[in-house]
Coordinates of C-alpha atoms in Angstrom, one line a residue:
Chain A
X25 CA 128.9 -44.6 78.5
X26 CA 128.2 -46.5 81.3
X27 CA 125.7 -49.7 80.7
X28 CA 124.1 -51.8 83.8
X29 CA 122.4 -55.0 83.8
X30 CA 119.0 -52.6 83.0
X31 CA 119.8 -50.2 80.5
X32 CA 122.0 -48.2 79.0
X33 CA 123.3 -44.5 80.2
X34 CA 124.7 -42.0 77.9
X35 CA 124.6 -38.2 78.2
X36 CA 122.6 -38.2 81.3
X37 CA 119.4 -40.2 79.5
X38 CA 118.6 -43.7 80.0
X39 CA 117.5 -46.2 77.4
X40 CA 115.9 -49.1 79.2
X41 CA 116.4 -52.7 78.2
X42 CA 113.2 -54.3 76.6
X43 CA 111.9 -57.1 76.9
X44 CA 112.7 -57.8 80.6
X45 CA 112.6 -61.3 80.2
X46 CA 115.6 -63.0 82.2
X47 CA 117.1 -65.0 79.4
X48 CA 117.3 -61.9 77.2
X49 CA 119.0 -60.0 79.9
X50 CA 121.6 -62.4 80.8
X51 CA 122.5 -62.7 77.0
X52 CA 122.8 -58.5 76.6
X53 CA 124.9 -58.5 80.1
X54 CA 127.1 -61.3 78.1
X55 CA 127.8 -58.4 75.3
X56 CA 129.0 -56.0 77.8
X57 CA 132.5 -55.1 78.5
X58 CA 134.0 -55.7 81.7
X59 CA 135.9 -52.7 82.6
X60 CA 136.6 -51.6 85.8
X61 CA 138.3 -48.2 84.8
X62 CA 135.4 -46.9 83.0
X63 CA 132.8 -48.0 85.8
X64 CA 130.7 -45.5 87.3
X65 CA 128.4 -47.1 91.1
X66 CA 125.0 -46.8 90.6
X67 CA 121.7 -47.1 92.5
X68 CA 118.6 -48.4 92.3
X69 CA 116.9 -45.2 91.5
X70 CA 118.3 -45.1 88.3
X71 CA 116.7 -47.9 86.8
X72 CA 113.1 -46.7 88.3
X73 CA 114.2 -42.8 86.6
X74 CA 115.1 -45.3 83.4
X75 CA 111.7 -46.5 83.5
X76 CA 112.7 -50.1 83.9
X77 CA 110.8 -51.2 87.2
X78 CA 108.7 -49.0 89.4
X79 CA 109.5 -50.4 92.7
X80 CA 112.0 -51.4 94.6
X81 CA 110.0 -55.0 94.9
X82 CA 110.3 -55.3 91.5
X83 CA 113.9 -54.4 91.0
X84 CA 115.1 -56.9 93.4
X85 CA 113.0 -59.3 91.9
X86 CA 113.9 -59.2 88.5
X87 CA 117.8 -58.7 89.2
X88 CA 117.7 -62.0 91.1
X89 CA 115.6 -64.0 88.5
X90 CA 118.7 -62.8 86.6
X91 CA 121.2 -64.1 88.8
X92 CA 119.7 -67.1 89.5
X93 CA 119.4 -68.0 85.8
X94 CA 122.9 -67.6 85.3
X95 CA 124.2 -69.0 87.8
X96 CA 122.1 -72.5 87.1
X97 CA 123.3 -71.7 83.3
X98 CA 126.8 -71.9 84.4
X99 CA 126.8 -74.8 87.0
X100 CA 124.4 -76.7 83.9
X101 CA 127.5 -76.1 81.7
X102 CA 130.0 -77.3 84.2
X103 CA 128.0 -80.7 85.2
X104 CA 128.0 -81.2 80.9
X105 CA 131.2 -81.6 80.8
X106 CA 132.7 -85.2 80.0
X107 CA 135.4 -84.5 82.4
X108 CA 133.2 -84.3 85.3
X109 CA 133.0 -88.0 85.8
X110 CA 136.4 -88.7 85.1
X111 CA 137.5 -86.6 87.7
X112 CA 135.2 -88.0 90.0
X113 CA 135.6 -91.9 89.0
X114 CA 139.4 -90.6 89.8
X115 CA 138.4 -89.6 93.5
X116 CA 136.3 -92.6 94.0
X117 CA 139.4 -94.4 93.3
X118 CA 141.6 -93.0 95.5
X119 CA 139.1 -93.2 97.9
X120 CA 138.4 -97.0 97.7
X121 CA 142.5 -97.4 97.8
X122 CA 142.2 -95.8 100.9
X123 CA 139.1 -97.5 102.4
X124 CA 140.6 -101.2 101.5
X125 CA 144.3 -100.3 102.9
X126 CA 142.3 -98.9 106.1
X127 CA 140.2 -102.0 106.4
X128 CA 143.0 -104.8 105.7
X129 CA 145.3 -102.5 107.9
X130 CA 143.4 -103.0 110.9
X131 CA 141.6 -106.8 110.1
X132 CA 145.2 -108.2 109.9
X133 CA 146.0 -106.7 113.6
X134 CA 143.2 -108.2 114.9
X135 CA 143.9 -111.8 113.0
X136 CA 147.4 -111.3 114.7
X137 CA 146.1 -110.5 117.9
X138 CA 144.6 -113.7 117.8
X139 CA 147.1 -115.9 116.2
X140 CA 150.8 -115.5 118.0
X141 CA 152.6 -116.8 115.3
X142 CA 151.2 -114.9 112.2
X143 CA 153.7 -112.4 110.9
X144 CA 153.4 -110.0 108.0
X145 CA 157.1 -110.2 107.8
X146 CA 157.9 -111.8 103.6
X147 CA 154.1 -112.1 102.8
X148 CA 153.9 -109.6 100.4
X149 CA 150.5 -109.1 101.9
X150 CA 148.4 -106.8 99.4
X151 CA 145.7 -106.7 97.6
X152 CA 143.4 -110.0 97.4
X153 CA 145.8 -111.9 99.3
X154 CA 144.7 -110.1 102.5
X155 CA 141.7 -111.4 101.4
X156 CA 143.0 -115.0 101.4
X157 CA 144.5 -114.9 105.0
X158 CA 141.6 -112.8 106.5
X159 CA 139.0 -115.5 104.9
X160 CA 140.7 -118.1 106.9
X161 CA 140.6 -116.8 110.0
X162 CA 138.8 -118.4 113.0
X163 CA 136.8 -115.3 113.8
X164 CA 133.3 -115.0 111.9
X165 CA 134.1 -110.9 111.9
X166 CA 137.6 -111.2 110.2
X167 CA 135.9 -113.1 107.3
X168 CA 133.6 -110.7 107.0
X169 CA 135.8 -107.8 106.9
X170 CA 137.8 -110.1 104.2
X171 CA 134.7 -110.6 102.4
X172 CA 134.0 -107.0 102.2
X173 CA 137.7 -106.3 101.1
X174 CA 137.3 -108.3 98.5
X175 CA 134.2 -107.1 97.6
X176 CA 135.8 -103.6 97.3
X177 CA 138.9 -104.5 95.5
X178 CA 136.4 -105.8 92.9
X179 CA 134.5 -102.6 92.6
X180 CA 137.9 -101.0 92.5
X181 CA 138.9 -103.4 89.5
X182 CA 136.1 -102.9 87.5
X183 CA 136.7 -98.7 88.1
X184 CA 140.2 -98.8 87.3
X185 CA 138.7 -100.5 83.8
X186 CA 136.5 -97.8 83.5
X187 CA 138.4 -94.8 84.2
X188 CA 141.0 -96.3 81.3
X189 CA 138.2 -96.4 78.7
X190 CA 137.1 -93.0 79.7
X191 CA 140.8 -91.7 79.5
X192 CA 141.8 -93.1 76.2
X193 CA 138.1 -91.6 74.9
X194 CA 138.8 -88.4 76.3
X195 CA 142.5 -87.8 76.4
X196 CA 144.0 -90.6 73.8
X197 CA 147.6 -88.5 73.3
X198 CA 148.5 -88.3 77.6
X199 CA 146.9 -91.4 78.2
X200 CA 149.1 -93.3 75.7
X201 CA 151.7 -91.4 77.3
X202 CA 151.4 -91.8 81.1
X203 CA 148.4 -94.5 81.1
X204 CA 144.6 -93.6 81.7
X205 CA 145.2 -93.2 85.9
X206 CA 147.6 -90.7 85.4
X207 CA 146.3 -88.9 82.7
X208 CA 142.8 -88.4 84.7
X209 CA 144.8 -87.2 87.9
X210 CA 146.4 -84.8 86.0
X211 CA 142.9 -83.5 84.2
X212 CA 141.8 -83.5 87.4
X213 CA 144.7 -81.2 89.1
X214 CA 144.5 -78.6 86.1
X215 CA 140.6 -78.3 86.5
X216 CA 139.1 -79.5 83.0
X217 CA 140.7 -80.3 79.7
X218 CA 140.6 -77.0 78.5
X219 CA 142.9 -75.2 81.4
X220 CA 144.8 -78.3 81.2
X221 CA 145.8 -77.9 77.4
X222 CA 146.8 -74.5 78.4
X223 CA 149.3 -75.3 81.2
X224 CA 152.6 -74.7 79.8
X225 CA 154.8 -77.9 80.2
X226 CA 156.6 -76.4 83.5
X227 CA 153.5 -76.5 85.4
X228 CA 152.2 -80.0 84.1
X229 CA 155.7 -81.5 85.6
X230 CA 155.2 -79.8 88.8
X231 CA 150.9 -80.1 88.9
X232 CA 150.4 -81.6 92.4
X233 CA 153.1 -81.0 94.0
X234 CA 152.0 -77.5 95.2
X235 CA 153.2 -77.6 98.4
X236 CA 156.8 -78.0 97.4
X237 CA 156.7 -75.4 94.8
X238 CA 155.6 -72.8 97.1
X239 CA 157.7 -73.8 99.6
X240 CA 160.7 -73.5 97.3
X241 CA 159.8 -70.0 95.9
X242 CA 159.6 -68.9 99.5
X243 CA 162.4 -69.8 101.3
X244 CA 164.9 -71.9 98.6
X245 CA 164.6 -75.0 98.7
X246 CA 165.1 -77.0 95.5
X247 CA 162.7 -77.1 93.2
X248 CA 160.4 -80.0 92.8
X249 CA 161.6 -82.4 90.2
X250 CA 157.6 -84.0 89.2
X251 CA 154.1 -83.9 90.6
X252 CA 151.9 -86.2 89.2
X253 CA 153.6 -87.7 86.4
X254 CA 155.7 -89.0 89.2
X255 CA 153.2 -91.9 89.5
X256 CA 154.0 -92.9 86.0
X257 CA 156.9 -95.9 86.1
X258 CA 158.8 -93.9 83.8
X259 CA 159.3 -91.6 85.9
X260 CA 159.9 -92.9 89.1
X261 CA 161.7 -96.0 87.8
X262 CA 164.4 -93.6 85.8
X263 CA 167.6 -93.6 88.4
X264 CA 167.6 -91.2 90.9
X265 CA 170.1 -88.2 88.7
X266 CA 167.9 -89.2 85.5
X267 CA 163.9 -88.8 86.8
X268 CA 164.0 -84.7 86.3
X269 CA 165.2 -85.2 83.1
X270 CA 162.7 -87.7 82.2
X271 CA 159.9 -85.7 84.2
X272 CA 160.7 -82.5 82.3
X273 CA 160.2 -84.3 78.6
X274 CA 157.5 -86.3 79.2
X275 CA 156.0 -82.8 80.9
X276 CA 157.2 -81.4 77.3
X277 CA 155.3 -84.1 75.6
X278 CA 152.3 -84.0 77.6
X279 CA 151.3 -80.4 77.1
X280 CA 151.4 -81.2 73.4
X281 CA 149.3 -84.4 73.4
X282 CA 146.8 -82.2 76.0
X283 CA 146.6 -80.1 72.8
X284 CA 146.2 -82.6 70.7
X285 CA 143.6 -84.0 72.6
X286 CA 141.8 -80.9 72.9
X287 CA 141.1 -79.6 69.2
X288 CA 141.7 -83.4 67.5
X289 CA 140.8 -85.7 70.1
X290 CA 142.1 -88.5 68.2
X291 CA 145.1 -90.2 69.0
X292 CA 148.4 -89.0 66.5
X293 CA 150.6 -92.1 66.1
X294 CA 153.4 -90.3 64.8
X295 CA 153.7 -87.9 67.2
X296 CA 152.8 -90.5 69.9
X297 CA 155.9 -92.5 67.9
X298 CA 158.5 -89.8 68.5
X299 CA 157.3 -88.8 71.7
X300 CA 157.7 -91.7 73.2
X301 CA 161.4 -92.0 71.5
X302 CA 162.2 -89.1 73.2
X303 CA 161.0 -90.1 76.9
X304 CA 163.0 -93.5 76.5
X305 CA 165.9 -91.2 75.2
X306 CA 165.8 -89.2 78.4
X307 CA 165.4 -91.9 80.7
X308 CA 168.2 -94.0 78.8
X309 CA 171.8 -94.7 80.6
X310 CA 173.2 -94.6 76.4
X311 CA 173.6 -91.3 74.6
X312 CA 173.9 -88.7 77.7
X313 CA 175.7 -85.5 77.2
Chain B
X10 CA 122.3 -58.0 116.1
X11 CA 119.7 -60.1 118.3
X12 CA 121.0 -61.7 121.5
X13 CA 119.3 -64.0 123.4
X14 CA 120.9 -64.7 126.6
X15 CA 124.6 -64.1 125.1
X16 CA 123.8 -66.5 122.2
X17 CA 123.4 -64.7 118.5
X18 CA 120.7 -65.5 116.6
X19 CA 119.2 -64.7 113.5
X20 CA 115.1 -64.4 113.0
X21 CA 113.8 -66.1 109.9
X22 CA 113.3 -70.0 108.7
X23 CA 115.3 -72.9 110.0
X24 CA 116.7 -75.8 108.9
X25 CA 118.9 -74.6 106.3
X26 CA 122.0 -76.1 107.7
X27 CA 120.8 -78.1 110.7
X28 CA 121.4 -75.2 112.7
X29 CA 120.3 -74.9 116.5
X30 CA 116.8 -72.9 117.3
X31 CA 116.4 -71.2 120.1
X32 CA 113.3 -70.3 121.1
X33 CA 112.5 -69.7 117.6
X34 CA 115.4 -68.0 116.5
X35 CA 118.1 -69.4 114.4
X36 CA 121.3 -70.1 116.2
X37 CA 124.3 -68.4 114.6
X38 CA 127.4 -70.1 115.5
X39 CA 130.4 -68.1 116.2
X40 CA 132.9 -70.8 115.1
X41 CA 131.5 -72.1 112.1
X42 CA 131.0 -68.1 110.4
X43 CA 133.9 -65.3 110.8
X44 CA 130.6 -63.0 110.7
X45 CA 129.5 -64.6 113.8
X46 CA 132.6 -64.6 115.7
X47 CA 133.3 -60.3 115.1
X48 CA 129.8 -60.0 116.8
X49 CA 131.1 -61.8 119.8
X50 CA 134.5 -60.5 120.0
X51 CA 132.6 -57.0 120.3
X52 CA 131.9 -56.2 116.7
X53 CA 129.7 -53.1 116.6
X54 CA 129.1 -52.8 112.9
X55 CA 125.8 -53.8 113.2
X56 CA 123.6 -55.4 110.0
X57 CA 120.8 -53.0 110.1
X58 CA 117.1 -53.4 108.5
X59 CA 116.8 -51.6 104.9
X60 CA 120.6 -51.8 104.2
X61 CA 122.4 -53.9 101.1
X62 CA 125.4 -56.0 101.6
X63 CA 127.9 -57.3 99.1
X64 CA 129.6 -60.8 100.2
X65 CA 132.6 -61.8 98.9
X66 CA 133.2 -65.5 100.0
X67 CA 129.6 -66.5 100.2
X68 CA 130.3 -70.3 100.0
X69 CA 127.8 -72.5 100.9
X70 CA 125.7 -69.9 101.9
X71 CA 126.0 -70.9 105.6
X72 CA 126.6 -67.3 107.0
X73 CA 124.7 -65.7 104.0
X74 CA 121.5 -67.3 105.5
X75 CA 122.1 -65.6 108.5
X76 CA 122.9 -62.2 106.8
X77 CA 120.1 -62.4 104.7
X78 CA 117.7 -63.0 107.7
X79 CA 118.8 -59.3 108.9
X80 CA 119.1 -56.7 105.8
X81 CA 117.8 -56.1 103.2
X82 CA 119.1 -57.5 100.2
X83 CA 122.7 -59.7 99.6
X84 CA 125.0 -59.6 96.7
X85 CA 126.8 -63.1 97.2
X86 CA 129.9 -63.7 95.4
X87 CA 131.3 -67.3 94.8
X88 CA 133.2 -68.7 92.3
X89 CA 133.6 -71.7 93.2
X90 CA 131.2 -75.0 91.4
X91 CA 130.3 -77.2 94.5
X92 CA 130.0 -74.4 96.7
X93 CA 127.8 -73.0 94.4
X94 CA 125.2 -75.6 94.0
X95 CA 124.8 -75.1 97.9
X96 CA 124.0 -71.3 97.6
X97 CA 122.1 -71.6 95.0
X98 CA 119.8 -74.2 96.9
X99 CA 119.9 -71.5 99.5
X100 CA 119.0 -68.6 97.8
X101 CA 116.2 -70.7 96.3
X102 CA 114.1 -70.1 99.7
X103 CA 115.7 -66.4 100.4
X104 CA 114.4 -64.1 98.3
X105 CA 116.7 -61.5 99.3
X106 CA 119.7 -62.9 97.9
X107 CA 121.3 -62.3 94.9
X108 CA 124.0 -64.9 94.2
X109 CA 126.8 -64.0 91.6
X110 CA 129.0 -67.0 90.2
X111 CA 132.0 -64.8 89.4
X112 CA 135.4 -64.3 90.4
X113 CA 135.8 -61.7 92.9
X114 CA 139.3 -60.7 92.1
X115 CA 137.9 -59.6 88.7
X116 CA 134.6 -57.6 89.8
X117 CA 134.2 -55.9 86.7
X118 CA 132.4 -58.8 85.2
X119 CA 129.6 -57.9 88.0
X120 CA 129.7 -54.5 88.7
X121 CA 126.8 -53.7 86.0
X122 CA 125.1 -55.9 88.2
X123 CA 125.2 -54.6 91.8
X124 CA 124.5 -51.2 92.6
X125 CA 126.3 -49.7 96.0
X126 CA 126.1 -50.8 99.0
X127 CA 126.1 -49.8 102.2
X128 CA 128.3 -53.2 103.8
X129 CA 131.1 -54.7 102.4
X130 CA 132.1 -58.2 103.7
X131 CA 134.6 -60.0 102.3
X132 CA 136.0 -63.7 103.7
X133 CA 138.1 -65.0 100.8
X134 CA 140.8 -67.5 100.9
X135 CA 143.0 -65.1 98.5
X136 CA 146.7 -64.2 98.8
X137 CA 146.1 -60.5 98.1
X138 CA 143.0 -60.2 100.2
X139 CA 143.8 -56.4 100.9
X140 CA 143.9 -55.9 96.7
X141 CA 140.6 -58.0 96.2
X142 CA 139.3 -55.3 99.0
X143 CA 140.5 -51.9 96.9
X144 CA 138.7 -52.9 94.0
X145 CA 135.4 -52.9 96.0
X146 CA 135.9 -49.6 97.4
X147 CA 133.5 -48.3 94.4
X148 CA 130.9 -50.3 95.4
X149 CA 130.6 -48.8 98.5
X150 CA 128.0 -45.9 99.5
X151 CA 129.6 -43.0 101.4
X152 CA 129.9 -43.8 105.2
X153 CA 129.7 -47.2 104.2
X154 CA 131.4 -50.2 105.9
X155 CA 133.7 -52.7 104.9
X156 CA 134.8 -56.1 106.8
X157 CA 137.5 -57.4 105.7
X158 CA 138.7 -61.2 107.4
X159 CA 142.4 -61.6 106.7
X160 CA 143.1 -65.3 106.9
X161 CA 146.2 -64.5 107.5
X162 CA 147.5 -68.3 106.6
X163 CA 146.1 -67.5 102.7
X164 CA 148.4 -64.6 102.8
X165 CA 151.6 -66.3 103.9
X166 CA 151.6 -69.7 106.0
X167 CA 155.0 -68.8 106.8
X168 CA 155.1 -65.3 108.0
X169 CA 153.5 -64.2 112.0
X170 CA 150.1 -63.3 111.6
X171 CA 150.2 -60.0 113.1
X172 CA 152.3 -58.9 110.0
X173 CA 150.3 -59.8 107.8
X174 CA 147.4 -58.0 109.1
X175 CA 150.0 -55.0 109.4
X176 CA 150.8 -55.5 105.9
X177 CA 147.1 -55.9 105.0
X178 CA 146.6 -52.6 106.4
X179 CA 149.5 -51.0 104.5
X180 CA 148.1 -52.0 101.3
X181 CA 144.3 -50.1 102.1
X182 CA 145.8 -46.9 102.9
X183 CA 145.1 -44.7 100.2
X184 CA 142.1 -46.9 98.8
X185 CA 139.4 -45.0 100.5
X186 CA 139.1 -47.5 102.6
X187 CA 140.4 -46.7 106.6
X188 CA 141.3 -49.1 108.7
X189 CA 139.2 -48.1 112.2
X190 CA 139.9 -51.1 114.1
X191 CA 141.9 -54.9 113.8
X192 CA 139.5 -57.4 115.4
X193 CA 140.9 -60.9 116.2
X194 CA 138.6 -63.8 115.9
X195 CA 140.5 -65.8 119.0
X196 CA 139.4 -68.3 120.1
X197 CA 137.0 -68.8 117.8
X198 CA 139.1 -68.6 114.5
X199 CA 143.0 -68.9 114.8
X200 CA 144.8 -66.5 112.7
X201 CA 141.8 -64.3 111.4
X202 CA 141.3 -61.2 112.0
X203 CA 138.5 -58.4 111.1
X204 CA 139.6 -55.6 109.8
X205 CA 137.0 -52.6 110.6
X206 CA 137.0 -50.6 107.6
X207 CA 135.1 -47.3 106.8
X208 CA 134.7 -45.1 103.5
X209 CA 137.2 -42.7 103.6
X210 CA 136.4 -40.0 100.7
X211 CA 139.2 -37.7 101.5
X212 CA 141.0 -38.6 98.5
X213 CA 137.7 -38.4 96.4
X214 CA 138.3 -41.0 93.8
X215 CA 141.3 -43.0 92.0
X216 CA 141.3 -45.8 94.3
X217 CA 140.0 -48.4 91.3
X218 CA 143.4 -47.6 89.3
X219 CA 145.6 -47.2 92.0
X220 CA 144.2 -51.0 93.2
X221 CA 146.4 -52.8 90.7

């Protein structure tokens, strides 16, 4: 018995939906099944024969009312969630990282186009100490540009604050586990903290490191080891032989603590405890097999 | 399609993504839509007055505009959020367009919603493009036509192009979809091509299960 979004056909007759009123059309097309098998292509004829609309005008008119509702239903639903901004705090981030390492980048060639003897050779220039060396400089526009640095590697502070608070609010498990940065980028990557408690732990170790995983199932190169999590110092501090190991446990953990998150959202010390155990155990150089 | 001195252009209200007008028409660009670009590479698969198309891809509604300036009515399918917000701004001012948010590798979840139609354009950034196109084949009215862009680096980044559009065309056979005619979109898209597809009813039905 086929059913479209105006009415119902069974046995050649047509029942038509009443009332017509968009909301209570969207919520009877939620109740029907999706089933491609048992689909049968209509026209717009058949909802005139139904009795539904009378002109074509009309048919078009309603239908889209229809769409449009749900539509704006779904992309109200999507902007709701608290992930949203965590995933974009996350970006802005990034973006600022990239924006001060831009700036400083080119500020410090100019302030050594102007000074011969200024190397960046065992300065350990980053951060607000480009700041310090732009601010001194003889050119008006160099300070400026050092000011502005500055500026932004306050802004980035304060973020970095922020996107922690939001982390160990929304995801307290992973962030206790790989730190609030980490945790977001990986929300981020799986598209919400719904698909992310879903991931099974392979795919959390290799999220965002897409390229290399398709490029190993295509033409055999190893596998990657970590995507992500690779940012997290336990991960990329473990020796060299020791970092897939570590990668694959604290992948383990993580898609328990995204559960966690998901249906407690409260942080579980004892699991936290024994999780964390079993990251230091894999990253250990005592007890290897 | 309208022409006005070799440059296509659409006929309805401007401004929608700071487009060109030229002498009052709507500048369609042929590298910034796929849609565009078959027209100029000889496309003859017009978009006729009076007739319905479904859109797969439909984005931020950039070549939808245009679409929607020459038929009828347009089914636009997008799942994707930011896109979305874009179309829907879009199909705001257009009252012939009908924007779906849904996943077009699963059109079941729309079909009671769109009835046939007589065009079929799909521009989806999909591995199994050709699959996504089977499972539209019901939606399409006898002698109906289907335009299919293969981007043939969202098959396979690795594999030549022109086997992948070979490939492509393996998978329609038997869909009740025929392949008339491989368009490429040089120089105005590298890697895509068109393919020109027509309802084929000689096998009368079966092509939804056989799609899988």
């Amino acid at each position: 018995m086929p059913s479209y979004w105006f009415g119902d056909v069974s046995g050649g007759r047509c029942t038509p939906v009443a009332p017509r009123e968009p909301a209570h059309l969207s919520r009877r097309l939620d109740t029907l099944a999706c089933d491609m098998a048992a689909y049968v292509p209509f026209s717009w004829e058949m909802a005139r024969d139904c009795g539904f609309v009378s002109t074509r005008g009309e048919y078009i008119r309603i239908l889209r009312d229809l769409c449009m509702l749900r539509a704006e239903e779904v992309l109200a639903q999507v902007a709701a969630r608290p992930e949203q901004e965590l995933i974009q705090m996350v970006h802005m981030r990034d973006q600022l990282d990239e924006v001060i390492n831009h700036l400083s980048e080119k500020a410090l060639e100019w302030h050594a186009a102007r000074s011969p003897g200024f190397s960046r050779k065992y300065r350990a220039l980053r951060g607000s100490r480009v700041a310090i060396v732009l601010g001194g400089s003889g050119n008006v526009h160099i300070r400026n540009v050092g000011a502005g640095i500055e500026h932004l590697a306050a802004i980035r502070r304060d973020l970095n604050r922020d996107i922690e608070k939001a982390a160990r609010a929304l995801l307290p498990n992973c962030t206790a586990l790989v730190g609030g940065i980490v945790a977001a980028r990986l929300l981020s990557e799986a598209g919400g903290l719904v698909p992310l408690s879903r991931l099974p732990a392979g795919t959390i170790q290799v999220l965002g490191a897409r390229t290399a995983l398709f490029f190993h199932l295509t033409s055999g190169t190893p596998p990657p080891k970590h995507g992500i999590i690779y940012q997290h110092r336990r991960v990329h501090r473990a020796s060299r032989e020791r970092r897939g190991r570590v990668a694959r446990v604290l992948a383990a953990k993580l898609a328990i603590a995204a559960r966690i998150d998901l249906y407690r959202g409260a942080p579980d010390e004892k699991f936290l405890a024994l999780a964390q155990a079993a990251v230091e155990r894999a990253g250990g150089l005592h007890d290897m097999d | 399609m309208i022409w006005i001195e070799g440059v296509l252009v659409s006929r309805g209200e401007g401004g929608v993504y700071g487009e060109r007008m030229l002498s009052g028409h709507r500048v369609w660009d042929p590298y910034r839509s796929k849609l565009s670009a078959y027209y100029y590479r000889g496309g003859e698969r017009d978009l006729l007055p009076g007739s319905k198309v479904l859109y797969l891809g439909a984005a931020h509604g950039t070549t939808v505009s245009h679409v929607s300036d020459y038929v009828e009515v347009v089914y636009a399918v997008e799942n994707a959020y930011t896109p979305m917000r874009d179309l829907l701004a879009v199909a705001a001012r257009r009252k012939n367009i009908i924007p779906l948010f849904a996943d077009a590798t699963d059109p079941a979840c729309y079909a009671p919603l769109v009835e046939q139609v007589d065009l079929l354009f799909q521009d989806v950034a999909h591995p199994d493009q050709a699959r996504i196109a089977r499972r539209h084949v019901p939606f399409l009215a006898r002698g109906g036509t289907a335009l299919v862009v293969i981007k043939a680096r969202s098959v396979d980044a690795r594999k030549d192009p022109a086997d992948v559009v070979a490939g492509a065309c393996g998978e329609l056979e038997g869909s009740g979809l025929r392949v008339d005619r491989v368009l490429w979109l040089e120089p105005y898209h590298r890697d895509h091509a068109v393919l020109e597809c027509l309802r084929d009813d000689t096998p009368p039905q079966g092509s939804a299960q056989k799609g899988r």
